[in-house]
């Protein structure tokens, strides 16, 4: 555990008791070095201005200076598997058509008719052409002009002039990204160091098995920041404490655009350290409430039925069970996979709004977008799972959009995870309202457990300053 930052003499606080590195050291199989290495950075202790979350002028700056210049996760490969398949992606005043080409390539076009400006398409589907329902102008899936009704009246419009404008496209690990600007870092540079880290976890061999979205009455940053730290679990998610090392979690800053929170599972929260619980009890609680791992046990190997051998910990027993069932369900060799990669919440954030979980479990993937203004956002929860060895890659499931009066727990595909997200949602709207009403207009952050939030705002400032 790093306890001193020699650059400025700062001594970062840590929760008493075993830290992240000590927990990993007690496991049977060590994770990759990058998981265990401490990459925490002290980024200051200054308060954040509350107006960043609700001020229309600040939101306008984000739209003008940040969103057009960043790579945005727009789709998964399985969302558009066949030539002619398309999905629409909308954010911050822009609308894009993401289209699979005949050669398997993917292109992104601005989803606007070049005649009178109607959106060409909504939702997703398959198309031989994109026909504007207003006057019938049409384009081929490669963006070339197909037809102008009454072409005799448009002699001033050439085919070249009427090509659909394109956005930049990047593809990585099954994810498709778009960027409005042609300038800036490559996708691999933007994501660094994730291309190196995720080689092991192979998200490109996974497919979307659940995808749920809901409009939240709160700024996109407020909503996202609730998923960037484990500090809130003590009050917001008390049912998780019997098997979640919330205050043992690690917080690392990896680059301008990437940070990570590693939260250990299979250990009792330090907030309950004054009580004595058996390792078997930890497993029983894990089986009840750990939504991410539930699908990695079949009926005969249910998490709650795992027994802890004498001399072992709950983490060791759970790791052994998950190696067995992962190999059974997905194929391949899991014998040298660490407990951490099978159990823990390895939650990466890519600036500004994309959060894929690492490891070998069915992985959660979060995305947050303004929807459509600074006072609302669309939050999406995907779950991707590995395609079993020897089986064809299926198409992904479509997004289940929840209505205003529906809760995340009304989406059965999320299992107990839906109830956990509902607990988070109870904070979002009131936080947004509270920041508007705040007397001192200051947001105070912890130096360690909330460093990822500070990192987000410091990176955002770099874009807004240019």
Short mmCIF file of C-alpha atoms in Angstrom, two decimals:
data_model
loop_
_atom_site.label_atom_id
_atom_site.label_comp_id
_atom_site.label_asym_id
_atom_site.label_seq_id
_atom_site.Cartn_x
_atom_site.Cartn_y
_atom_site.Cartn_z
CA UNK A 1 0.00 0.00 0.00
CA UNK A 2 1.41 3.39 -0.99
CA UNK A 3 1.29 5.77 1.95
CA UNK A 4 3.35 8.72 0.79
CA UNK A 5 3.42 10.91 -2.29
CA UNK A 6 6.95 12.29 -2.44
CA UNK A 7 6.11 14.89 -5.07
CA UNK A 8 4.45 17.24 -2.61
CA UNK A 9 4.85 15.63 0.80
CA UNK A 10 1.19 14.64 0.95
CA UNK A 11 0.35 11.68 3.18
CA UNK A 12 -2.92 10.15 1.91
CA UNK A 13 -5.31 8.66 4.43
CA UNK A 14 -6.34 5.02 4.17
CA UNK A 15 -8.96 3.01 6.00
CA UNK A 16 -7.49 1.17 9.00
CA UNK A 17 -7.06 -2.55 8.47
CA UNK A 18 -6.04 -4.54 5.41
CA UNK A 19 -5.92 -2.56 2.20
CA UNK A 20 -6.47 -3.64 -1.39
CA UNK A 21 -2.94 -4.95 -1.84
CA UNK A 22 -3.07 -6.99 1.39
CA UNK A 23 -6.38 -8.58 0.38
CA UNK A 24 -4.93 -9.60 -2.98
CA UNK A 25 -1.80 -10.98 -1.33
CA UNK A 26 -3.91 -13.44 0.68
CA UNK A 27 -5.60 -14.89 -2.43
CA UNK A 28 -4.60 -18.24 -3.95
CA UNK A 29 -3.86 -16.74 -7.39
CA UNK A 30 -2.43 -13.26 -7.93
CA UNK A 31 -4.09 -10.96 -10.46
CA UNK A 32 -2.13 -9.22 -13.23
CA UNK A 33 0.44 -6.77 -11.90
CA UNK A 34 -1.50 -3.74 -13.10
CA UNK A 35 -4.42 -4.63 -10.80
CA UNK A 36 -2.21 -4.75 -7.71
CA UNK A 37 0.00 -1.74 -8.47
CA UNK A 38 -0.93 1.48 -6.67
CA UNK A 39 -1.55 4.29 -9.17
CA UNK A 40 -3.23 6.72 -6.81
CA UNK A 41 -2.47 10.39 -7.38
CA UNK A 42 -3.22 13.23 -4.99
CA UNK A 43 -5.04 15.83 -7.11
CA UNK A 44 -5.71 18.50 -4.50
CA UNK A 45 -8.42 19.17 -1.94
CA UNK A 46 -10.19 22.23 -3.34
CA UNK A 47 -13.98 22.39 -3.42
CA UNK A 48 -15.85 22.04 -6.72
CA UNK A 49 -18.28 24.75 -7.80
CA UNK A 50 -21.85 23.43 -7.59
CA UNK A 51 -22.87 25.40 -10.71
CA UNK A 52 -20.95 22.90 -12.86
CA UNK A 53 -23.88 20.54 -12.39
CA UNK A 54 -26.86 22.75 -13.17
CA UNK A 55 -25.79 25.99 -14.86
CA UNK A 56 -27.05 26.21 -18.50
CA UNK A 57 -23.97 28.25 -19.48
CA UNK A 58 -21.62 25.59 -18.16
CA UNK A 59 -23.64 22.94 -20.01
CA UNK A 60 -23.34 25.00 -23.19
CA UNK A 61 -19.55 25.04 -22.78
CA UNK A 62 -19.54 21.24 -22.45
CA UNK A 63 -21.52 20.96 -25.68
CA UNK A 64 -19.27 23.39 -27.52
CA UNK A 65 -15.80 22.48 -26.29
CA UNK A 66 -15.86 18.98 -24.85
CA UNK A 67 -18.39 16.62 -26.42
CA UNK A 68 -17.34 17.18 -30.07
CA UNK A 69 -13.69 16.41 -29.23
CA UNK A 70 -13.96 13.17 -27.23
CA UNK A 71 -14.41 9.57 -28.28
CA UNK A 72 -17.90 8.46 -27.24
CA UNK A 73 -19.02 4.86 -26.83
CA UNK A 74 -21.89 4.67 -29.31
CA UNK A 75 -22.68 0.97 -29.86
CA UNK A 76 -21.51 -2.60 -29.49
CA UNK A 77 -20.60 -4.70 -32.54
CA UNK A 78 -23.47 -7.10 -31.80
CA UNK A 79 -25.95 -4.20 -32.04
CA UNK A 80 -25.46 -4.14 -35.82
CA UNK A 81 -24.19 -7.57 -36.93
CA UNK A 82 -25.25 -7.58 -40.62
CA UNK A 83 -24.58 -5.29 -43.62
CA UNK A 84 -27.17 -2.53 -43.67
CA UNK A 85 -27.80 -2.75 -39.93
CA UNK A 86 -27.83 0.62 -38.23
CA UNK A 87 -28.29 2.16 -34.82
CA UNK A 88 -28.82 5.81 -33.99
CA UNK A 89 -26.72 7.47 -31.32
CA UNK A 90 -27.72 10.82 -29.90
CA UNK A 91 -25.92 13.07 -27.46
CA UNK A 92 -25.39 16.74 -26.66
CA UNK A 93 -27.29 18.07 -29.66
CA UNK A 94 -25.86 15.65 -32.24
CA UNK A 95 -27.47 12.62 -33.89
CA UNK A 96 -25.47 9.91 -35.66
CA UNK A 97 -26.29 6.94 -37.87
CA UNK A 98 -23.92 4.07 -37.10
CA UNK A 99 -24.09 1.77 -40.14
CA UNK A 100 -22.54 -1.63 -40.92
CA UNK A 101 -21.07 -1.65 -44.44
CA UNK A 102 -21.01 -4.54 -46.94
CA UNK A 103 -17.34 -5.19 -46.20
CA UNK A 104 -17.95 -5.36 -42.42
CA UNK A 105 -16.63 -1.86 -41.78
CA UNK A 106 -18.64 0.59 -39.68
CA UNK A 107 -19.28 4.21 -40.60
CA UNK A 108 -20.97 7.03 -38.69
CA UNK A 109 -23.00 9.67 -40.51
CA UNK A 110 -24.69 12.78 -39.19
CA UNK A 111 -28.33 11.71 -39.00
CA UNK A 112 -29.79 14.74 -40.75
CA UNK A 113 -31.38 15.11 -44.17
CA UNK A 114 -29.36 17.60 -46.22
CA UNK A 115 -32.54 19.02 -47.76
CA UNK A 116 -34.65 20.47 -44.92
CA UNK A 117 -32.94 18.98 -41.88
CA UNK A 118 -35.28 16.22 -40.73
CA UNK A 119 -33.64 13.31 -38.91
CA UNK A 120 -33.33 10.46 -41.36
CA UNK A 121 -33.88 7.63 -38.89
CA UNK A 122 -34.68 6.83 -35.30
CA UNK A 123 -33.98 3.73 -33.27
CA UNK A 124 -32.28 0.86 -35.07
CA UNK A 125 -32.93 -1.56 -37.92
CA UNK A 126 -31.71 -2.65 -41.33
CA UNK A 127 -31.93 -0.45 -44.41
CA UNK A 128 -31.06 -0.62 -48.10
CA UNK A 129 -31.41 3.15 -48.13
CA UNK A 130 -32.05 6.01 -45.74
CA UNK A 131 -35.17 7.69 -47.07
CA UNK A 132 -36.24 11.00 -45.59
CA UNK A 133 -39.95 10.67 -44.75
CA UNK A 134 -40.49 14.40 -45.40
CA UNK A 135 -39.73 14.81 -49.13
CA UNK A 136 -38.10 11.52 -50.13
CA UNK A 137 -34.43 12.47 -50.45
CA UNK A 138 -32.50 9.24 -49.95
CA UNK A 139 -28.97 7.99 -49.31
CA UNK A 140 -27.25 4.62 -49.61
CA UNK A 141 -25.82 2.92 -46.50
CA UNK A 142 -22.37 4.22 -47.50
CA UNK A 143 -23.60 7.82 -47.30
CA UNK A 144 -23.72 8.42 -51.05
CA UNK A 145 -26.71 10.29 -52.45
CA UNK A 146 -29.26 7.87 -53.90
CA UNK A 147 -32.15 10.01 -55.14
CA UNK A 148 -33.68 13.49 -55.12
CA UNK A 149 -37.35 13.59 -56.15
CA UNK A 150 -37.88 16.25 -58.84
CA UNK A 151 -34.16 16.39 -59.41
CA UNK A 152 -34.79 18.93 -62.17
CA UNK A 153 -35.39 21.55 -59.46
CA UNK A 154 -32.04 20.96 -57.74
CA UNK A 155 -29.49 21.44 -60.50
CA UNK A 156 -27.29 23.28 -58.02
CA UNK A 157 -26.82 20.14 -55.88
CA UNK A 158 -24.11 17.71 -56.96
CA UNK A 159 -23.76 14.15 -55.73
CA UNK A 160 -20.47 15.12 -54.11
CA UNK A 161 -22.02 18.03 -52.26
CA UNK A 162 -24.85 15.82 -51.02
CA UNK A 163 -22.80 13.07 -49.40
CA UNK A 164 -23.81 12.60 -45.79
CA UNK A 165 -21.19 14.18 -43.50
CA UNK A 166 -19.27 11.59 -41.49
CA UNK A 167 -17.91 11.42 -37.96
CA UNK A 168 -14.74 9.58 -36.97
CA UNK A 169 -15.22 5.93 -35.95
CA UNK A 170 -13.05 3.81 -33.68
CA UNK A 171 -13.48 0.15 -32.72
CA UNK A 172 -12.04 -1.62 -29.69
CA UNK A 173 -12.91 -4.85 -27.84
CA UNK A 174 -16.40 -5.03 -29.39
CA UNK A 175 -17.15 -1.36 -28.64
CA UNK A 176 -17.81 1.20 -31.40
CA UNK A 177 -16.90 4.83 -30.72
CA UNK A 178 -17.66 8.05 -32.58
CA UNK A 179 -16.02 11.46 -32.45
CA UNK A 180 -17.27 14.54 -34.25
CA UNK A 181 -13.84 16.12 -34.62
CA UNK A 182 -11.31 14.69 -37.06
CA UNK A 183 -8.49 15.94 -34.86
CA UNK A 184 -7.20 14.57 -31.60
CA UNK A 185 -5.71 11.38 -30.18
CA UNK A 186 -6.41 8.03 -31.79
CA UNK A 187 -8.90 5.85 -29.96
CA UNK A 188 -6.08 3.65 -28.63
CA UNK A 189 -4.26 6.71 -27.30
CA UNK A 190 -7.46 8.06 -25.76
CA UNK A 191 -8.19 4.74 -24.01
CA UNK A 192 -4.65 4.07 -22.80
CA UNK A 193 -3.84 1.94 -20.81
CA UNK A 194 -7.07 -0.05 -21.31
CA UNK A 195 -6.03 -1.66 -24.63
CA UNK A 196 -3.20 -3.37 -22.76
CA UNK A 197 -5.27 -4.24 -19.68
CA UNK A 198 -8.32 -5.64 -21.48
CA UNK A 199 -6.37 -7.99 -23.76
CA UNK A 200 -6.78 -10.54 -20.98
CA UNK A 201 -10.53 -10.06 -20.52
CA UNK A 202 -11.52 -10.05 -24.21
CA UNK A 203 -14.75 -8.07 -24.26
CA UNK A 204 -14.79 -8.65 -28.01
CA UNK A 205 -15.69 -12.28 -27.23
CA UNK A 206 -18.74 -11.14 -25.25
CA UNK A 207 -22.27 -10.20 -26.25
CA UNK A 208 -24.93 -7.97 -24.68
CA UNK A 209 -27.34 -10.12 -22.65
CA UNK A 210 -29.15 -7.29 -20.81
CA UNK A 211 -29.49 -3.58 -21.55
CA UNK A 212 -31.72 -1.24 -19.57
CA UNK A 213 -32.04 2.54 -19.73
CA UNK A 214 -33.89 5.20 -17.79
CA UNK A 215 -34.10 8.99 -17.84
CA UNK A 216 -32.94 10.43 -14.52
CA UNK A 217 -33.89 13.89 -13.27
CA UNK A 218 -30.32 14.88 -12.54
CA UNK A 219 -27.23 16.12 -14.34
CA UNK A 220 -25.22 13.42 -16.13
CA UNK A 221 -22.18 14.05 -13.90
CA UNK A 222 -24.17 13.75 -10.66
CA UNK A 223 -25.58 10.42 -11.78
CA UNK A 224 -22.26 9.09 -13.06
CA UNK A 225 -20.31 10.14 -9.97
CA UNK A 226 -22.51 7.96 -7.76
CA UNK A 227 -20.93 4.98 -9.56
CA UNK A 228 -17.35 6.21 -9.24
CA UNK A 229 -16.81 5.48 -5.56
CA UNK A 230 -17.68 2.80 -3.00
CA UNK A 231 -17.80 5.33 -0.17
CA UNK A 232 -21.60 5.57 -0.37
CA UNK A 233 -22.21 1.84 0.13
CA UNK A 234 -22.15 2.15 3.93
CA UNK A 235 -25.39 4.19 3.95
CA UNK A 236 -26.95 3.59 0.52
CA UNK A 237 -26.34 -0.19 0.14
CA UNK A 238 -26.17 -1.69 3.65
CA UNK A 239 -27.11 -5.16 2.35
CA UNK A 240 -23.77 -5.30 0.50
CA UNK A 241 -21.53 -4.74 3.53
CA UNK A 242 -21.34 -8.40 4.65
CA UNK A 243 -19.32 -9.26 1.52
CA UNK A 244 -18.01 -5.93 0.19
CA UNK A 245 -14.79 -4.23 1.25
CA UNK A 246 -16.17 -0.78 0.51
CA UNK A 247 -13.63 1.18 2.54
CA UNK A 248 -10.86 -1.24 1.47
CA UNK A 249 -11.33 -0.20 -2.15
CA UNK A 250 -8.48 1.16 -4.27
CA UNK A 251 -8.68 4.32 -6.41
CA UNK A 252 -6.20 4.78 -9.24
CA UNK A 253 -5.66 7.53 -11.83
CA UNK A 254 -4.25 5.90 -14.96
CA UNK A 255 -4.18 8.69 -17.57
CA UNK A 256 -5.94 11.92 -18.47
CA UNK A 257 -8.96 9.97 -19.68
CA UNK A 258 -8.96 6.79 -17.56
CA UNK A 259 -9.29 6.00 -13.88
CA UNK A 260 -10.42 2.95 -11.92
CA UNK A 261 -12.00 1.83 -8.64
CA UNK A 262 -11.16 -1.69 -7.46
CA UNK A 263 -13.60 -2.91 -4.77
CA UNK A 264 -12.99 -6.33 -3.18
CA UNK A 265 -15.83 -8.81 -2.70
CA UNK A 266 -15.89 -11.83 -0.42
CA UNK A 267 -14.65 -9.81 2.57
CA UNK A 268 -16.60 -8.06 5.31
CA UNK A 269 -16.77 -4.27 5.20
CA UNK A 270 -14.46 -2.48 7.64
CA UNK A 271 -17.62 -0.79 8.93
CA UNK A 272 -18.56 -4.18 10.41
CA UNK A 273 -15.10 -5.10 11.69
CA UNK A 274 -16.20 -4.84 15.32
CA UNK A 275 -18.37 -7.94 14.83
CA UNK A 276 -17.27 -11.53 14.25
CA UNK A 277 -18.76 -13.34 11.28
CA UNK A 278 -17.94 -16.73 9.85
CA UNK A 279 -16.51 -17.08 6.36
CA UNK A 280 -19.52 -19.22 5.51
CA UNK A 281 -21.89 -16.41 6.46
CA UNK A 282 -20.05 -14.08 4.08
CA UNK A 283 -20.73 -16.50 1.24
CA UNK A 284 -24.39 -16.84 2.15
CA UNK A 285 -24.84 -13.06 2.03
CA UNK A 286 -22.87 -12.87 -1.22
CA UNK A 287 -25.26 -15.36 -2.79
CA UNK A 288 -28.29 -13.28 -1.81
CA UNK A 289 -27.26 -9.83 -2.92
CA UNK A 290 -24.34 -9.86 -5.37
CA UNK A 291 -26.20 -9.22 -8.60
CA UNK A 292 -23.22 -9.19 -10.94
CA UNK A 293 -22.11 -12.73 -10.16
CA UNK A 294 -25.49 -14.43 -9.88
CA UNK A 295 -25.51 -15.81 -13.41
CA UNK A 296 -22.10 -17.40 -12.97
CA UNK A 297 -23.50 -20.20 -10.82
CA UNK A 298 -25.78 -22.94 -12.05
CA UNK A 299 -28.39 -24.65 -9.87
CA UNK A 300 -26.00 -27.21 -8.40
CA UNK A 301 -23.25 -24.65 -7.76
CA UNK A 302 -25.28 -21.75 -6.39
CA UNK A 303 -23.10 -19.18 -4.61
CA UNK A 304 -25.01 -19.62 -1.38
CA UNK A 305 -24.33 -23.38 -1.48
CA UNK A 306 -20.55 -23.02 -1.69
CA UNK A 307 -18.88 -24.42 1.41
CA UNK A 308 -15.71 -22.94 2.88
CA UNK A 309 -13.10 -25.65 3.56
CA UNK A 310 -11.20 -25.48 6.83
CA UNK A 311 -8.37 -23.01 6.68
CA UNK A 312 -9.75 -21.12 3.66
CA UNK A 313 -11.43 -17.75 3.32
CA UNK A 314 -14.72 -16.92 1.66
CA UNK A 315 -12.77 -15.30 -1.21
CA UNK A 316 -10.77 -18.45 -1.79
CA UNK A 317 -13.85 -20.67 -1.75
CA UNK A 318 -15.82 -18.37 -4.03
CA UNK A 319 -12.87 -18.10 -6.42
CA UNK A 320 -12.56 -21.89 -6.65
CA UNK A 321 -16.30 -22.27 -7.31
CA UNK A 322 -16.30 -19.56 -9.95
CA UNK A 323 -13.33 -21.07 -11.78
CA UNK A 324 -15.24 -24.33 -11.98
CA UNK A 325 -18.55 -22.88 -13.17
CA UNK A 326 -16.93 -20.37 -15.56
CA UNK A 327 -15.11 -23.18 -17.31
CA UNK A 328 -18.31 -25.25 -17.39
CA UNK A 329 -20.46 -22.42 -18.75
CA UNK A 330 -18.08 -20.71 -21.17
CA UNK A 331 -15.29 -23.19 -21.90
CA UNK A 332 -11.60 -22.44 -21.76
CA UNK A 333 -9.13 -22.78 -18.92
CA UNK A 334 -9.83 -20.74 -15.79
CA UNK A 335 -7.45 -22.63 -13.51
CA UNK A 336 -4.99 -19.71 -13.33
CA UNK A 337 -7.53 -16.90 -13.13
CA UNK A 338 -7.28 -14.85 -9.94
CA UNK A 339 -10.01 -14.49 -7.35
CA UNK A 340 -10.02 -10.75 -8.03
CA UNK A 341 -10.82 -11.14 -11.73
CA UNK A 342 -13.73 -13.47 -10.90
CA UNK A 343 -15.15 -11.65 -7.88
CA UNK A 344 -14.24 -8.01 -7.56
CA UNK A 345 -15.74 -4.83 -8.96
CA UNK A 346 -12.97 -3.63 -11.30
CA UNK A 347 -14.76 -0.47 -12.44
CA UNK A 348 -12.92 1.57 -15.06
CA UNK A 349 -14.12 4.98 -16.22
CA UNK A 350 -13.22 6.41 -19.61
CA UNK A 351 -13.75 10.16 -19.85
CA UNK A 352 -16.30 11.47 -20.15
CA UNK A 353 -19.14 8.95 -19.68
CA UNK A 354 -18.20 5.29 -20.33
CA UNK A 355 -17.56 2.73 -17.58
CA UNK A 356 -16.73 -0.88 -18.51
CA UNK A 357 -16.05 -3.37 -15.70
CA UNK A 358 -12.97 -5.53 -16.04
CA UNK A 359 -12.50 -9.17 -15.12
CA UNK A 360 -13.96 -12.46 -16.32
CA UNK A 361 -17.45 -12.26 -14.91
CA UNK A 362 -20.48 -11.17 -16.89
CA UNK A 363 -19.41 -7.52 -17.08
CA UNK A 364 -21.45 -4.42 -16.34
CA UNK A 365 -21.06 -1.52 -18.78
CA UNK A 366 -22.42 1.91 -17.81
CA UNK A 367 -23.08 4.94 -20.00
CA UNK A 368 -24.52 8.35 -19.08
CA UNK A 369 -25.68 11.07 -21.51
CA UNK A 370 -27.37 14.47 -21.13
CA UNK A 371 -31.01 13.83 -22.03
CA UNK A 372 -31.48 16.40 -23.33
CA UNK A 373 -30.29 19.16 -20.99
CA UNK A 374 -28.26 19.84 -17.87
CA UNK A 375 -31.18 18.81 -15.63
CA UNK A 376 -31.71 15.29 -17.01
CA UNK A 377 -29.66 12.38 -18.24
CA UNK A 378 -30.12 8.95 -19.77
CA UNK A 379 -28.41 6.28 -17.72
CA UNK A 380 -27.84 2.87 -19.30
CA UNK A 381 -26.79 -0.40 -17.71
CA UNK A 382 -25.58 -3.15 -20.02
CA UNK A 383 -24.47 -6.61 -19.02
CA UNK A 384 -22.18 -8.42 -21.44
CA UNK A 385 -21.32 -12.11 -21.10
CA UNK A 386 -18.81 -14.35 -22.81
CA UNK A 387 -20.04 -16.38 -25.76
CA UNK A 388 -19.45 -20.07 -24.87
CA UNK A 389 -16.63 -21.71 -26.80
CA UNK A 390 -17.74 -23.18 -30.11
CA UNK A 391 -21.03 -21.32 -30.25
CA UNK A 392 -21.88 -18.62 -32.85
CA UNK A 393 -21.99 -15.03 -31.70
CA UNK A 394 -25.64 -14.01 -31.30
CA UNK A 395 -27.08 -10.56 -31.84
CA UNK A 396 -27.27 -8.40 -28.76
CA UNK A 397 -30.55 -7.66 -27.03
CA UNK A 398 -32.18 -4.25 -27.62
CA UNK A 399 -32.37 -1.63 -24.90
CA UNK A 400 -35.27 -1.94 -22.47
CA UNK A 401 -36.26 1.69 -21.90
CA UNK A 402 -37.94 2.16 -18.53
CA UNK A 403 -40.78 4.62 -18.21
CA UNK A 404 -40.84 7.53 -15.79
CA UNK A 405 -42.90 5.56 -13.29
CA UNK A 406 -40.86 2.37 -13.57
CA UNK A 407 -37.97 1.37 -11.34
CA UNK A 408 -34.78 -0.45 -12.30
CA UNK A 409 -36.09 -3.42 -10.31
CA UNK A 410 -38.96 -3.59 -12.82
CA UNK A 411 -36.42 -4.88 -15.36
CA UNK A 412 -36.24 -8.61 -14.52
CA UNK A 413 -33.16 -9.10 -16.70
CA UNK A 414 -31.10 -7.16 -14.14
CA UNK A 415 -31.98 -9.48 -11.24
CA UNK A 416 -30.98 -8.11 -7.83
CA UNK A 417 -28.75 -5.53 -9.56
CA UNK A 418 -31.90 -3.56 -10.37
CA UNK A 419 -32.67 -3.08 -6.69
CA UNK A 420 -29.12 -1.87 -6.04
CA UNK A 421 -29.41 0.75 -8.81
CA UNK A 422 -32.78 1.85 -7.38
CA UNK A 423 -31.04 2.59 -4.10
CA UNK A 424 -28.60 4.83 -5.99
CA UNK A 425 -31.42 6.58 -7.84
CA UNK A 426 -32.96 7.66 -4.56
CA UNK A 427 -30.02 10.08 -4.19
CA UNK A 428 -29.78 11.52 -7.71
CA UNK A 429 -32.75 13.88 -8.04
CA UNK A 430 -32.34 15.21 -4.50
CA UNK A 431 -28.63 15.83 -5.07
CA UNK A 432 -29.43 17.84 -8.20
CA UNK A 433 -32.07 19.86 -6.35
CA UNK A 434 -29.78 20.27 -3.36
CA UNK A 435 -26.91 21.69 -5.38
CA UNK A 436 -29.21 24.34 -6.83
CA UNK A 437 -30.34 25.26 -3.32
CA UNK A 438 -26.88 25.12 -1.74
CA UNK A 439 -25.95 28.23 0.29
CA UNK A 440 -22.17 28.01 -0.15
CA UNK A 441 -22.23 26.41 -3.65
CA UNK A 442 -19.32 24.14 -2.75
CA UNK A 443 -18.92 20.40 -3.30
CA UNK A 444 -16.31 18.95 -0.92
CA UNK A 445 -14.55 15.70 -1.90
CA UNK A 446 -12.50 13.17 -0.03
CA UNK A 447 -8.85 13.10 -1.08
CA UNK A 448 -8.75 9.34 -1.68
CA UNK A 449 -12.17 7.72 -2.07
CA UNK A 450 -13.46 10.51 -4.32
CA UNK A 451 -10.30 11.24 -6.28
CA UNK A 452 -11.87 9.86 -9.45
CA UNK A 453 -14.55 12.57 -9.31
CA UNK A 454 -11.89 15.24 -8.94
CA UNK A 455 -9.99 13.66 -11.86
CA UNK A 456 -13.13 13.83 -14.01
CA UNK A 457 -13.52 17.55 -13.37
CA UNK A 458 -9.85 18.33 -13.92
CA UNK A 459 -9.91 16.58 -17.29
CA UNK A 460 -13.14 18.39 -18.18
CA UNK A 461 -11.46 21.70 -17.31
CA UNK A 462 -8.68 20.95 -19.78
CA UNK A 463 -11.22 20.66 -22.59
CA UNK A 464 -13.17 23.73 -21.54
CA UNK A 465 -10.02 25.86 -21.30
CA UNK A 466 -8.91 25.21 -24.90
#
